[in-house]
Short mmCIF file of C-alpha atoms in Angstrom, two decimals:
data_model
loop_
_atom_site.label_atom_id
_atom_site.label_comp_id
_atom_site.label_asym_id
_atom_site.label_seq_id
_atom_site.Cartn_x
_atom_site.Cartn_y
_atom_site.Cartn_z
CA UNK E 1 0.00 0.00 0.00
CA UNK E 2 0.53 2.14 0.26
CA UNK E 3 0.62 1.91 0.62
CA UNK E 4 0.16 2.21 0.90
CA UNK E 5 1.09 0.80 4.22
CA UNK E 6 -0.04 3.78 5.55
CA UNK E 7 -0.41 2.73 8.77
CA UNK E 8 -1.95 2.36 11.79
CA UNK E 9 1.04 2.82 14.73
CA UNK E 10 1.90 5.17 16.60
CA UNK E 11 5.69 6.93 16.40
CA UNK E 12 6.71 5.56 19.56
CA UNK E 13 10.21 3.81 20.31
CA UNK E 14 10.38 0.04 21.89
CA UNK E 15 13.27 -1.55 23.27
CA UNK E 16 12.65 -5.49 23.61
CA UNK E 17 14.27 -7.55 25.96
CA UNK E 18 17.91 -8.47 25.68
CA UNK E 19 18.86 -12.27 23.68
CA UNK E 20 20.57 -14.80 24.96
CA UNK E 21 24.87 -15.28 23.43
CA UNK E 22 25.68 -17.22 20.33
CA UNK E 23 27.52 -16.55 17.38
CA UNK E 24 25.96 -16.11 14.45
CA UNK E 25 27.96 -14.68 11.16
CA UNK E 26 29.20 -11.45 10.39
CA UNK E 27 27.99 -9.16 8.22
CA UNK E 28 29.19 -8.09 5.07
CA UNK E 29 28.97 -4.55 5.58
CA UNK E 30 29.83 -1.75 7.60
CA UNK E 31 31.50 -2.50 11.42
CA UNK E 32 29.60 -5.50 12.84
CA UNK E 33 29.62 -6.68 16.62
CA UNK E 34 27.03 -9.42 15.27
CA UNK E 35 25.43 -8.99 18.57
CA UNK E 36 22.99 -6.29 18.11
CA UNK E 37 19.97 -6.72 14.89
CA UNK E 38 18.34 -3.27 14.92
CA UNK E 39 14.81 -3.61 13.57
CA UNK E 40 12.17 -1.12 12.56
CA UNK E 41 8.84 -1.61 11.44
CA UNK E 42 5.82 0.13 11.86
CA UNK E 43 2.98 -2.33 12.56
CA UNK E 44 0.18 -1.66 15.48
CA UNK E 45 1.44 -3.74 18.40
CA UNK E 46 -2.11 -5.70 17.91
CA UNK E 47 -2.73 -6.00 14.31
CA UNK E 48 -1.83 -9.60 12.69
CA UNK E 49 2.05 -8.65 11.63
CA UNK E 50 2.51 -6.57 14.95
CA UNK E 51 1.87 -10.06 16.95
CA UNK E 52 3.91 -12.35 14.59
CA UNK E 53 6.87 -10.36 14.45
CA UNK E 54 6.79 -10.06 18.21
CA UNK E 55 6.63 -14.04 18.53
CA UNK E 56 9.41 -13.74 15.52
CA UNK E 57 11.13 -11.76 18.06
CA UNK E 58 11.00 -14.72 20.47
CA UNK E 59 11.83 -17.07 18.22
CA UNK E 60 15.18 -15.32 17.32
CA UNK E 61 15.98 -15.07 20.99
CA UNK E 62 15.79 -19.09 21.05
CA UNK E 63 17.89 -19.22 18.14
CA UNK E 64 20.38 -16.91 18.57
CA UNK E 65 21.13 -17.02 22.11
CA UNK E 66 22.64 -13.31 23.09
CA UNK E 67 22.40 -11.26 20.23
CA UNK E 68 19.99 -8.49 21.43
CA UNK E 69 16.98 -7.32 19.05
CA UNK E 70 16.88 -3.11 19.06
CA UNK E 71 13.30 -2.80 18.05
CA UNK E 72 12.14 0.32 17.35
CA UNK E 73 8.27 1.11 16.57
CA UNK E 74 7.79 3.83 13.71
CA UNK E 75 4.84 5.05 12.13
CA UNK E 76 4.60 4.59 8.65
CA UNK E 77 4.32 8.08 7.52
CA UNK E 78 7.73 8.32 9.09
CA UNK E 79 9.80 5.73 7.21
CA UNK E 80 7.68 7.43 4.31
CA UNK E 81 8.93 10.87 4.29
CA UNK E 82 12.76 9.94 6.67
CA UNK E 83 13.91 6.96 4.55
CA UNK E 84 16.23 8.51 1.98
CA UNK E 85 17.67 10.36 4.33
CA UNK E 86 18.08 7.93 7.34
CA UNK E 87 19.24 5.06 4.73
CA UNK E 88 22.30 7.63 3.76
CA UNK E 89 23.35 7.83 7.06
CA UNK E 90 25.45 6.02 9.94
CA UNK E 91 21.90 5.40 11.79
CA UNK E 92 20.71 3.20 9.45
CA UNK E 93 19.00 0.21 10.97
CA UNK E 94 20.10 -3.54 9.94
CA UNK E 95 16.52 -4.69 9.04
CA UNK E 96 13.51 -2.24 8.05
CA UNK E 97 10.08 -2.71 6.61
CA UNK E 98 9.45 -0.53 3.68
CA UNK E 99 6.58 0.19 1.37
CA UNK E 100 6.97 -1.78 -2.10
CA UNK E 101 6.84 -0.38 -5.57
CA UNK E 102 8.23 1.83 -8.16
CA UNK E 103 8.10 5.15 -5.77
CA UNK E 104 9.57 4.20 -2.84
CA UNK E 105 11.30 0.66 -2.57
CA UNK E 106 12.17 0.76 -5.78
CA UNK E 107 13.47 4.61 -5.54
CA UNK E 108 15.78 3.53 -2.44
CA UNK E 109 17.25 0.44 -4.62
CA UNK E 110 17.75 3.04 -7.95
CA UNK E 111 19.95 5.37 -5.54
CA UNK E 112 21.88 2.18 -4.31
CA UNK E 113 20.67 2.33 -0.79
CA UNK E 114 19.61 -1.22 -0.01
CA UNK E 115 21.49 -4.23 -0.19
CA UNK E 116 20.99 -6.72 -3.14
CA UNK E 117 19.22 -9.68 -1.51
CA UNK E 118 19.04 -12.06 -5.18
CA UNK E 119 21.79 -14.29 -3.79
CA UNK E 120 19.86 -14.90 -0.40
CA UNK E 121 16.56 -15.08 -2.07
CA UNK E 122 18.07 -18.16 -3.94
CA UNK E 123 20.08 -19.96 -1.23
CA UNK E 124 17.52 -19.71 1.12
CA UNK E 125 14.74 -20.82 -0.98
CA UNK E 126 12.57 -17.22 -0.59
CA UNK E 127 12.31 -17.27 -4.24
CA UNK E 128 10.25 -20.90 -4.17
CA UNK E 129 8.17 -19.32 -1.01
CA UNK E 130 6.54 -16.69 -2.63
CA UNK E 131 4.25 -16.88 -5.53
CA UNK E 132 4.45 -14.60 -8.75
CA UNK E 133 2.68 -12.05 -8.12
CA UNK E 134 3.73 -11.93 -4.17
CA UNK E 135 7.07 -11.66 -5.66
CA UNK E 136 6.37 -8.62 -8.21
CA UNK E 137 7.12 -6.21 -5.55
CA UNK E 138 10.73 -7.99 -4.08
CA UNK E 139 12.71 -7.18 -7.46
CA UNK E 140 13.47 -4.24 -9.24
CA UNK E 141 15.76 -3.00 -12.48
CA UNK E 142 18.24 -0.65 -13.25
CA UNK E 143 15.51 1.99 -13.06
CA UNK E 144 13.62 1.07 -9.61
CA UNK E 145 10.63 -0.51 -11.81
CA UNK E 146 9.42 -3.71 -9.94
CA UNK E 147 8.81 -6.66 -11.86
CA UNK E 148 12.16 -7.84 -12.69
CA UNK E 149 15.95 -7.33 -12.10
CA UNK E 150 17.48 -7.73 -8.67
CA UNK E 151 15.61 -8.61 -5.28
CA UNK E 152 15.86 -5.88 -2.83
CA UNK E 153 12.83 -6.75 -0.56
CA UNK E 154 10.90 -10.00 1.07
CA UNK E 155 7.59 -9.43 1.82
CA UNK E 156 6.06 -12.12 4.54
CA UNK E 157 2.39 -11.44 3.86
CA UNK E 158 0.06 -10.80 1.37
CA UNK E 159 -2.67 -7.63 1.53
CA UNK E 160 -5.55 -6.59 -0.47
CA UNK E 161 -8.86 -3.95 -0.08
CA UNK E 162 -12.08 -4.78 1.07
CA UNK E 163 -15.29 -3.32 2.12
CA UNK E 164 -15.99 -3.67 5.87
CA UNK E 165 -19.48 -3.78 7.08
CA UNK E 166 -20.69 -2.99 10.53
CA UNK E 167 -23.73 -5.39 10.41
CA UNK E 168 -25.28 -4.04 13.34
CA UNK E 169 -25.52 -0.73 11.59
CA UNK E 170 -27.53 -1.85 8.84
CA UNK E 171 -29.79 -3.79 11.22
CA UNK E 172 -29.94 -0.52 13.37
CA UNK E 173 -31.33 1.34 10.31
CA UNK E 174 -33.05 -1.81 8.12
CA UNK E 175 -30.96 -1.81 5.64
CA UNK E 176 -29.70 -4.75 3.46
CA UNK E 177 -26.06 -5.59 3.06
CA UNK E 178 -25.08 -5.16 -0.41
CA UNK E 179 -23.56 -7.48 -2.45
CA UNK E 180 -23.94 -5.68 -6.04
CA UNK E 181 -22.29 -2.12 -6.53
CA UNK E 182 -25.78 -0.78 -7.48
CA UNK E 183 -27.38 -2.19 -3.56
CA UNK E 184 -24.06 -0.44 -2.11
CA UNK E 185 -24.90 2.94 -3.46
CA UNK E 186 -28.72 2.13 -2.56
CA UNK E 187 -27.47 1.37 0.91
CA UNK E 188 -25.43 4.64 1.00
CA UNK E 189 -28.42 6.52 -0.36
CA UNK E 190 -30.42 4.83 2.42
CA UNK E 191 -28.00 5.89 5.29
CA UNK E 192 -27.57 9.03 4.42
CA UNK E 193 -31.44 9.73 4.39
CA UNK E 194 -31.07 8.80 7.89
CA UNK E 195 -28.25 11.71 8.73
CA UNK E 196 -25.74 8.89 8.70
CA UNK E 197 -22.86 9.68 6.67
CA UNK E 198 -21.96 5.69 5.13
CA UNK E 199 -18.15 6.20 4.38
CA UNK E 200 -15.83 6.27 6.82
CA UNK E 201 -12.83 8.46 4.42
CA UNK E 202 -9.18 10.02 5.40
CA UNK E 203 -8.05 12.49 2.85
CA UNK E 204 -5.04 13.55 4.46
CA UNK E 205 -3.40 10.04 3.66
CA UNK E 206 -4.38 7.14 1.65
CA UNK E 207 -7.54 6.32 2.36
CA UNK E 208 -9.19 9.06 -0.03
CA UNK E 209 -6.81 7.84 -2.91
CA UNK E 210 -8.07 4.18 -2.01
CA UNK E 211 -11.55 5.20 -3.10
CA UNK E 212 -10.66 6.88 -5.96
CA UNK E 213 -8.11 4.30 -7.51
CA UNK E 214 -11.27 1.29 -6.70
CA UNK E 215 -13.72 3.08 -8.83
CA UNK E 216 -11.01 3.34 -11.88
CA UNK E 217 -10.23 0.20 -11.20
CA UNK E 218 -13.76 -1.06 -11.39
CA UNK E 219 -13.69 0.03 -15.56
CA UNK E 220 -10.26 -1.19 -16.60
CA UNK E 221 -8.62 -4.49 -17.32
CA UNK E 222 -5.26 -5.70 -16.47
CA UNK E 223 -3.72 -4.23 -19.67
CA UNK E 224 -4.38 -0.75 -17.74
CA UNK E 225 -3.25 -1.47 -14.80
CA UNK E 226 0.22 -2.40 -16.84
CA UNK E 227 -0.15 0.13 -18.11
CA UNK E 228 -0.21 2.33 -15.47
CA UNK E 229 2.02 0.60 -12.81
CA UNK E 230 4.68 -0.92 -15.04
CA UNK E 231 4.59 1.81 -18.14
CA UNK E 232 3.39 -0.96 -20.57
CA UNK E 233 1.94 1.11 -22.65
CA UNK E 234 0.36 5.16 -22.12
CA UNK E 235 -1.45 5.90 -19.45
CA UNK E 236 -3.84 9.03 -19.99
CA UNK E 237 -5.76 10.07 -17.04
CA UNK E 238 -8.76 11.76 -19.42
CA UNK E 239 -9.50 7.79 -20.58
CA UNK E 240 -12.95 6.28 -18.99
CA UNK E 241 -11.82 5.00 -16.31
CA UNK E 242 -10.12 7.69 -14.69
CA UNK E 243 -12.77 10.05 -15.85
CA UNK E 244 -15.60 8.05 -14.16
CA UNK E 245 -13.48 7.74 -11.03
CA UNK E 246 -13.17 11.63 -10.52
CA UNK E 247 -16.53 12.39 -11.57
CA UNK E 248 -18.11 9.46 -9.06
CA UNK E 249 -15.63 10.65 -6.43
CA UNK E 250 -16.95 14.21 -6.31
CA UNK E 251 -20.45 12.86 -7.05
CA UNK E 252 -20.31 10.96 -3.76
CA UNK E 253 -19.04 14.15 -1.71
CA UNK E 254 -22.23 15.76 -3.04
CA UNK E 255 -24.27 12.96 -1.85
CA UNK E 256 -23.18 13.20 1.68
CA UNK E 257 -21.74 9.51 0.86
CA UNK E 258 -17.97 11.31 2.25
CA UNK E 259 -17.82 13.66 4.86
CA UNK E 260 -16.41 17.80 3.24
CA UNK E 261 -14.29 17.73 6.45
CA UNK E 262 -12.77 13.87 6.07
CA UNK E 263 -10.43 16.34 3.96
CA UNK E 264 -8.39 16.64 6.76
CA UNK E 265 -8.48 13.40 8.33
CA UNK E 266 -5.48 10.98 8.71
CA UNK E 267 -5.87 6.76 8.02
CA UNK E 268 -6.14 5.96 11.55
CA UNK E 269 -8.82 8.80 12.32
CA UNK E 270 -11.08 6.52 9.40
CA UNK E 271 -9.69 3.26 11.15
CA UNK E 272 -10.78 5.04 14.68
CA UNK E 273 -14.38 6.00 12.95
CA UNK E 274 -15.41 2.51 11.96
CA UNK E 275 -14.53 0.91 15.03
CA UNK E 276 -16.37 3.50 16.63
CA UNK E 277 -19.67 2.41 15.34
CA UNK E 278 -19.39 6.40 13.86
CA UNK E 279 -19.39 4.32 10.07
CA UNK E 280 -21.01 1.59 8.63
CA UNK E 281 -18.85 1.15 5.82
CA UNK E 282 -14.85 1.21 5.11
CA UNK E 283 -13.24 0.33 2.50
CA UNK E 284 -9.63 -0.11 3.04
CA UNK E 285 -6.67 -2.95 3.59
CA UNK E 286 -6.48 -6.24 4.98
CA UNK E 287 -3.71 -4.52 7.11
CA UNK E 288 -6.60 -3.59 9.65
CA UNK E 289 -8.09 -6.87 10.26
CA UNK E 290 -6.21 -8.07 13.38
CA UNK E 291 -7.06 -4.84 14.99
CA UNK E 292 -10.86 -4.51 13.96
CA UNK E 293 -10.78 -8.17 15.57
CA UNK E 294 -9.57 -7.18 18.69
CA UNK E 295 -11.26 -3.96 18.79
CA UNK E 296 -14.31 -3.77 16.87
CA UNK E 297 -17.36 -4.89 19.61
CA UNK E 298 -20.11 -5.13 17.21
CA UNK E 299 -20.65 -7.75 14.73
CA UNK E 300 -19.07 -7.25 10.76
CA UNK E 301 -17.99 -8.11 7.96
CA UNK E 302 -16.41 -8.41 4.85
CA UNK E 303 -16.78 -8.53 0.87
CA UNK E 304 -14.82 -7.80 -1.80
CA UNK E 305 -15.52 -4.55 -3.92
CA UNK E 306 -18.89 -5.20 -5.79
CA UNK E 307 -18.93 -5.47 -9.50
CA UNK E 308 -14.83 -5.19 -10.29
CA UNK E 309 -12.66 -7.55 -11.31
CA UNK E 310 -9.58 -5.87 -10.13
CA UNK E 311 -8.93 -4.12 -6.39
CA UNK E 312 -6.01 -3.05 -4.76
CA UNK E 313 -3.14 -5.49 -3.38
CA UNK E 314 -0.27 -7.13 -3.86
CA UNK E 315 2.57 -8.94 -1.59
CA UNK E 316 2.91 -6.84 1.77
CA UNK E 317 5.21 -4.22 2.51
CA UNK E 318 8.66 -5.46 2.22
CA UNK E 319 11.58 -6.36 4.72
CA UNK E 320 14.67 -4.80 3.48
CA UNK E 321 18.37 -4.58 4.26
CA UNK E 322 20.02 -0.89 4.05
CA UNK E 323 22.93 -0.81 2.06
CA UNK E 324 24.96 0.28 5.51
CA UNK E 325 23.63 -2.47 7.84
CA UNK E 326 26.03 -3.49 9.93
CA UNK E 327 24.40 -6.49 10.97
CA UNK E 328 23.56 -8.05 7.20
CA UNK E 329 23.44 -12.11 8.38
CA UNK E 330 21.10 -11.44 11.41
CA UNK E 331 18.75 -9.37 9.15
CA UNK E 332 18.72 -12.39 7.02
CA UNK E 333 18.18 -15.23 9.79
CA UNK E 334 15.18 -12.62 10.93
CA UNK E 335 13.80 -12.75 7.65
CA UNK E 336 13.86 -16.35 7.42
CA UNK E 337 12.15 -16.92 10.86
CA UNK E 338 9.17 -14.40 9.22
CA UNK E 339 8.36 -16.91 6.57
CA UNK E 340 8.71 -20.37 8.82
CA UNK E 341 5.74 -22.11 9.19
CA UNK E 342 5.16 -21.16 12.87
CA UNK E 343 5.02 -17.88 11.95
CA UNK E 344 3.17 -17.25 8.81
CA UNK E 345 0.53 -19.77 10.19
CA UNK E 346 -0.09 -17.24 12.99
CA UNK E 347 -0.26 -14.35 10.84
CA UNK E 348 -3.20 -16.06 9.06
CA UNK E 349 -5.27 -17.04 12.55
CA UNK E 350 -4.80 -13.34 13.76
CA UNK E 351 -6.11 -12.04 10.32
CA UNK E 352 -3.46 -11.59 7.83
CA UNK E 353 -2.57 -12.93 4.38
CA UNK E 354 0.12 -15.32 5.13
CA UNK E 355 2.19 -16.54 2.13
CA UNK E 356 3.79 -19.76 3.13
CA UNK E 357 0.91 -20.78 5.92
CA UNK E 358 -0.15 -24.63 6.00
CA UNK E 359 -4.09 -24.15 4.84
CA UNK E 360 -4.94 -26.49 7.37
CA UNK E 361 -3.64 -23.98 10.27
CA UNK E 362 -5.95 -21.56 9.75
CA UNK E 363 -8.89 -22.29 11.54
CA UNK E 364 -10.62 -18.82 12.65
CA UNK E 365 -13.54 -18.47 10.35
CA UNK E 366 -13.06 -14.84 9.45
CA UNK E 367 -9.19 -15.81 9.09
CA UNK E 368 -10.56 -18.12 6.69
CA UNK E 369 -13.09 -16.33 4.51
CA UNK E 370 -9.82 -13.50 4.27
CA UNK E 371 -7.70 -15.93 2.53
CA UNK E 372 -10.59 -17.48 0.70
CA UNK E 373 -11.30 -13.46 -0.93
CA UNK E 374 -7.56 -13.50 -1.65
CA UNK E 375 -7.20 -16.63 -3.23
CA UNK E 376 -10.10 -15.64 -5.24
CA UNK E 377 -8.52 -12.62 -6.12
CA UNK E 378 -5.29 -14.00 -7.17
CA UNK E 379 -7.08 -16.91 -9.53
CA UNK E 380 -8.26 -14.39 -11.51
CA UNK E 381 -5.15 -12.06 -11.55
CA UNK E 382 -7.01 -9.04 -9.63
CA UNK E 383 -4.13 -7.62 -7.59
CA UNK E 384 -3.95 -4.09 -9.10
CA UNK E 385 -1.16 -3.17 -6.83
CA UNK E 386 -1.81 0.86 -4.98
CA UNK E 387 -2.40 4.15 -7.36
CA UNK E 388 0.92 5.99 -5.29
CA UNK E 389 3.13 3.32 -6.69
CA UNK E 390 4.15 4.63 -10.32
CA UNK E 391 6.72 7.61 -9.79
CA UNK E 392 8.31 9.36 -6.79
CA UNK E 393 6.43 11.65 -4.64
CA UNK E 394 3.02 11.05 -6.58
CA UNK E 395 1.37 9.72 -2.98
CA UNK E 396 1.09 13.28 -2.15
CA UNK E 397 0.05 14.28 -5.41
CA UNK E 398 -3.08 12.15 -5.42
CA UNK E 399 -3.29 13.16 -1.27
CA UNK E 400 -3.44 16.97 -2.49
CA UNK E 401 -5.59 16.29 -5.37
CA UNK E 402 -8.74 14.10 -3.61
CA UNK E 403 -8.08 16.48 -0.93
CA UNK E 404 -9.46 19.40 -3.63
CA UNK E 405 -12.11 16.72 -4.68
CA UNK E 406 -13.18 16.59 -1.26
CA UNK E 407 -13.43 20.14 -0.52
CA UNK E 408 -14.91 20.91 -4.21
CA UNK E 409 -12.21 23.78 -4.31
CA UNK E 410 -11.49 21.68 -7.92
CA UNK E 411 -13.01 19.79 -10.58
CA UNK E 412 -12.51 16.47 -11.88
CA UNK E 413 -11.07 17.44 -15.29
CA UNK E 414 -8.93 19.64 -13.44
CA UNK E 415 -7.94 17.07 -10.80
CA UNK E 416 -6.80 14.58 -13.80
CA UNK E 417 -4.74 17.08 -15.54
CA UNK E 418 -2.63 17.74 -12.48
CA UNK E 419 -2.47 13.98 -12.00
CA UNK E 420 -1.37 13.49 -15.54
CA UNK E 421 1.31 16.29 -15.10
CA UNK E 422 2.90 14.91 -12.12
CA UNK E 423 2.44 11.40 -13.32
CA UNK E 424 4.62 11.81 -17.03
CA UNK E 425 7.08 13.91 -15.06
CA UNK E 426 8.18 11.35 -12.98
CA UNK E 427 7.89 8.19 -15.50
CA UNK E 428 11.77 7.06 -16.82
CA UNK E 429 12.37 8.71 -20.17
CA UNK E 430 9.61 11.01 -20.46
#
């Protein structure tokens, strides 16, 4: 995601416990004491991948007796804005999860900032654990485009959008859960005759975007996603697809389907909405489902977007290895630990999309109807990967330009211009 990724914790800084001693092999750059793995990520301490990479945490310690695990918590707008800089630095941290795609992991491999991983990926058999498509995101070429060339990321999970229901909110108000796109704008029609506003929105981060990439999505094929993502072709932001998308966007501000003042609203202020009761509906990222399942006290549910093909997803955000780790051969025994058994089979029972789980683990229902939606998905090649992906800095491009879709302070046409500007500035060789 942005990804997305786009997240839900908080900037805070955790120190786990210290590791029992053994040796464990150098690194292969910078000035090791191969005692010391310094981790970042920037999961919520209860979501799905918060929980596994804590027990990953504990399963390191019973491997490598006396090495201690730094783990510090960041929030994902952090890494976001701070990587570049931090990654050209001497506080770079030995292991780090990153967003995936052309704009941001694939940015930090161009400018030679993270460590070519091909050689590990083959000799430790990541390359057989991880499907095609999971695997789009972990390589990228000589220009940061993902799809082929070296791998520079592992991603331990799977993700993909979905519509979340609160179920007692349409019993509250008698209305029908949809299951065709038309009975989900009947249903928002419906709630908002009642004074309830149906979408819970953030357009001060990726939510906002979400919606708006979903209903292009929902009138293209996988030719324009190519397109799009992996400059197979031109993209024009004036076609159909885009054009509905703006136009339906700004239709459902007008509505009262999105909230004027969600303009200002971060990702976890929607998350924090829904859970609320405030919203029936959300549509966002798998990434939430751990927490909605500890948090969430009334009784929901999930589908995938009515009437399209295609929806936003892909392999999860990615573990990678700075160029300047000083730690490189812990980073990679960490890595491995993520995609053991043990691990990805409780990422899928706490609601994540494992990638190397045993099917017959999984045995929480909702857990189960996830990965059903996702296997689904991937049988008929619908991960459409997140709209921020294609060129640096165009996350806060669409951010700025929903935002104006939002507040009606522009129009669609306009809206697509400016995203067509910023888009063929920062394709290679335009």
């Amino acid at each position: 995601m942005l990804t997305a990724r786009r997240r839900v914790a908080a900037a805070a800084v955790i120190l786990s416990g210290s590791l029992l001693l053994t040796s464990c092999g150098g690194s292969d750059g910078g000035s090791s004491d191969g005692r010391t793995l310094r981790l970042w990520h920037y999961e919520a301490p209860n979501s799905a991948m918060g929980l596994a990479w804590k027990e990953a945490i504990k399963e390191f310690e019973a491997r490598h007796p006396g090495v201690t695990v730094k783990f510090e918590e960041k929030g994902f707008e952090q890494i976001q804005k701070t990587a570049p800089m931090v990654l050209n630095s001497s506080d770079a941290p030995d292991l780090m999860e990153y967003n995936k795609g052309n704009a941001t992991a694939g940015l930090l491999s161009k400018q030679g900032l993270l460590s070519d991983l091909t050689a590990q990926a083959t000799a430790r058999g990541w390359d057989k654990k991880l499907s095609a498509g999971v695997r789009t995101t972990s390589r990228y070429d000589t220009n940061g485009v993902m799809g082929s060339g070296a791998w520079y990321g592992v991603p331990n999970y799977a993700e993909y959008t979905m519509v979340f229901y609160n179920k007692d909110l349409f019993a509250k108000y008698g209305i029908a859960e949809p299951k065709t796109f038309d009975e989900l704008t009947a249903a928002m029609d419906a709630f908002v005759g009642k004074g309830v506003t149906p979408l819970a929105n953030a357009g001060a981060e990726y939510p906002a975007q979400q919606y708006l990439y979903q209903l292009a999505l929902s009138r293209a094929d996988r030719s324009w996603v190519d397109a799009y993502e992996l400059y197979k072709g031109e993209n024009d932001f004036h076609d159909a697809a885009w054009t509905y998308a703006a136009t339906t966007f700004a239709d459902w501000v007008k509505k009262g389907y999105i909230s004027r003042t969600s303009s200002g609203a971060k990702a976890e202020d929607a998350g924090v909405s829904w859970i609320r009761g405030k919203a029936p509906i959300l549509f966002s990222g798998s990434w939430w489902f751990g927490r909605f399942e500890d948090e969430a006290t009334f009784d929901w549910d999930t589908s995938l977007w009515p009437g399209s093909d295609l929806t936003l997803g892909s392999g999860g955000n990615l573990w990678v290895v700075p160029k300047g780790a000083k730690n490189k051969e812990l980073a990679y025994d960490f890595i491995d630990i993520t995609l053991s058994k043990k691990i990805q089979n409780l990422l899928g029972n706490k609601g994540a999309v494992p990638v190397a789980a045993d099917a017959s683990a999984i045995t929480e229902p909702r857990a189960k109807a996830l990965i059903s939606d996702f296997n689904t998905l991937t049988a008929r090649d619908g991960l459409a990967f997140y709209p921020d992906w294609p060129v640096p800095g165009f996350y806060d491009t669409l951010v700025s330009e929903t935002q104006k879709l939002i507040t009606d302070s522009e129009q669609p046409d306009a809206c697509l211009s400016h995203l067509q500007k910023a888009y063929d500035k920062g394709v290679p060789g335009r």
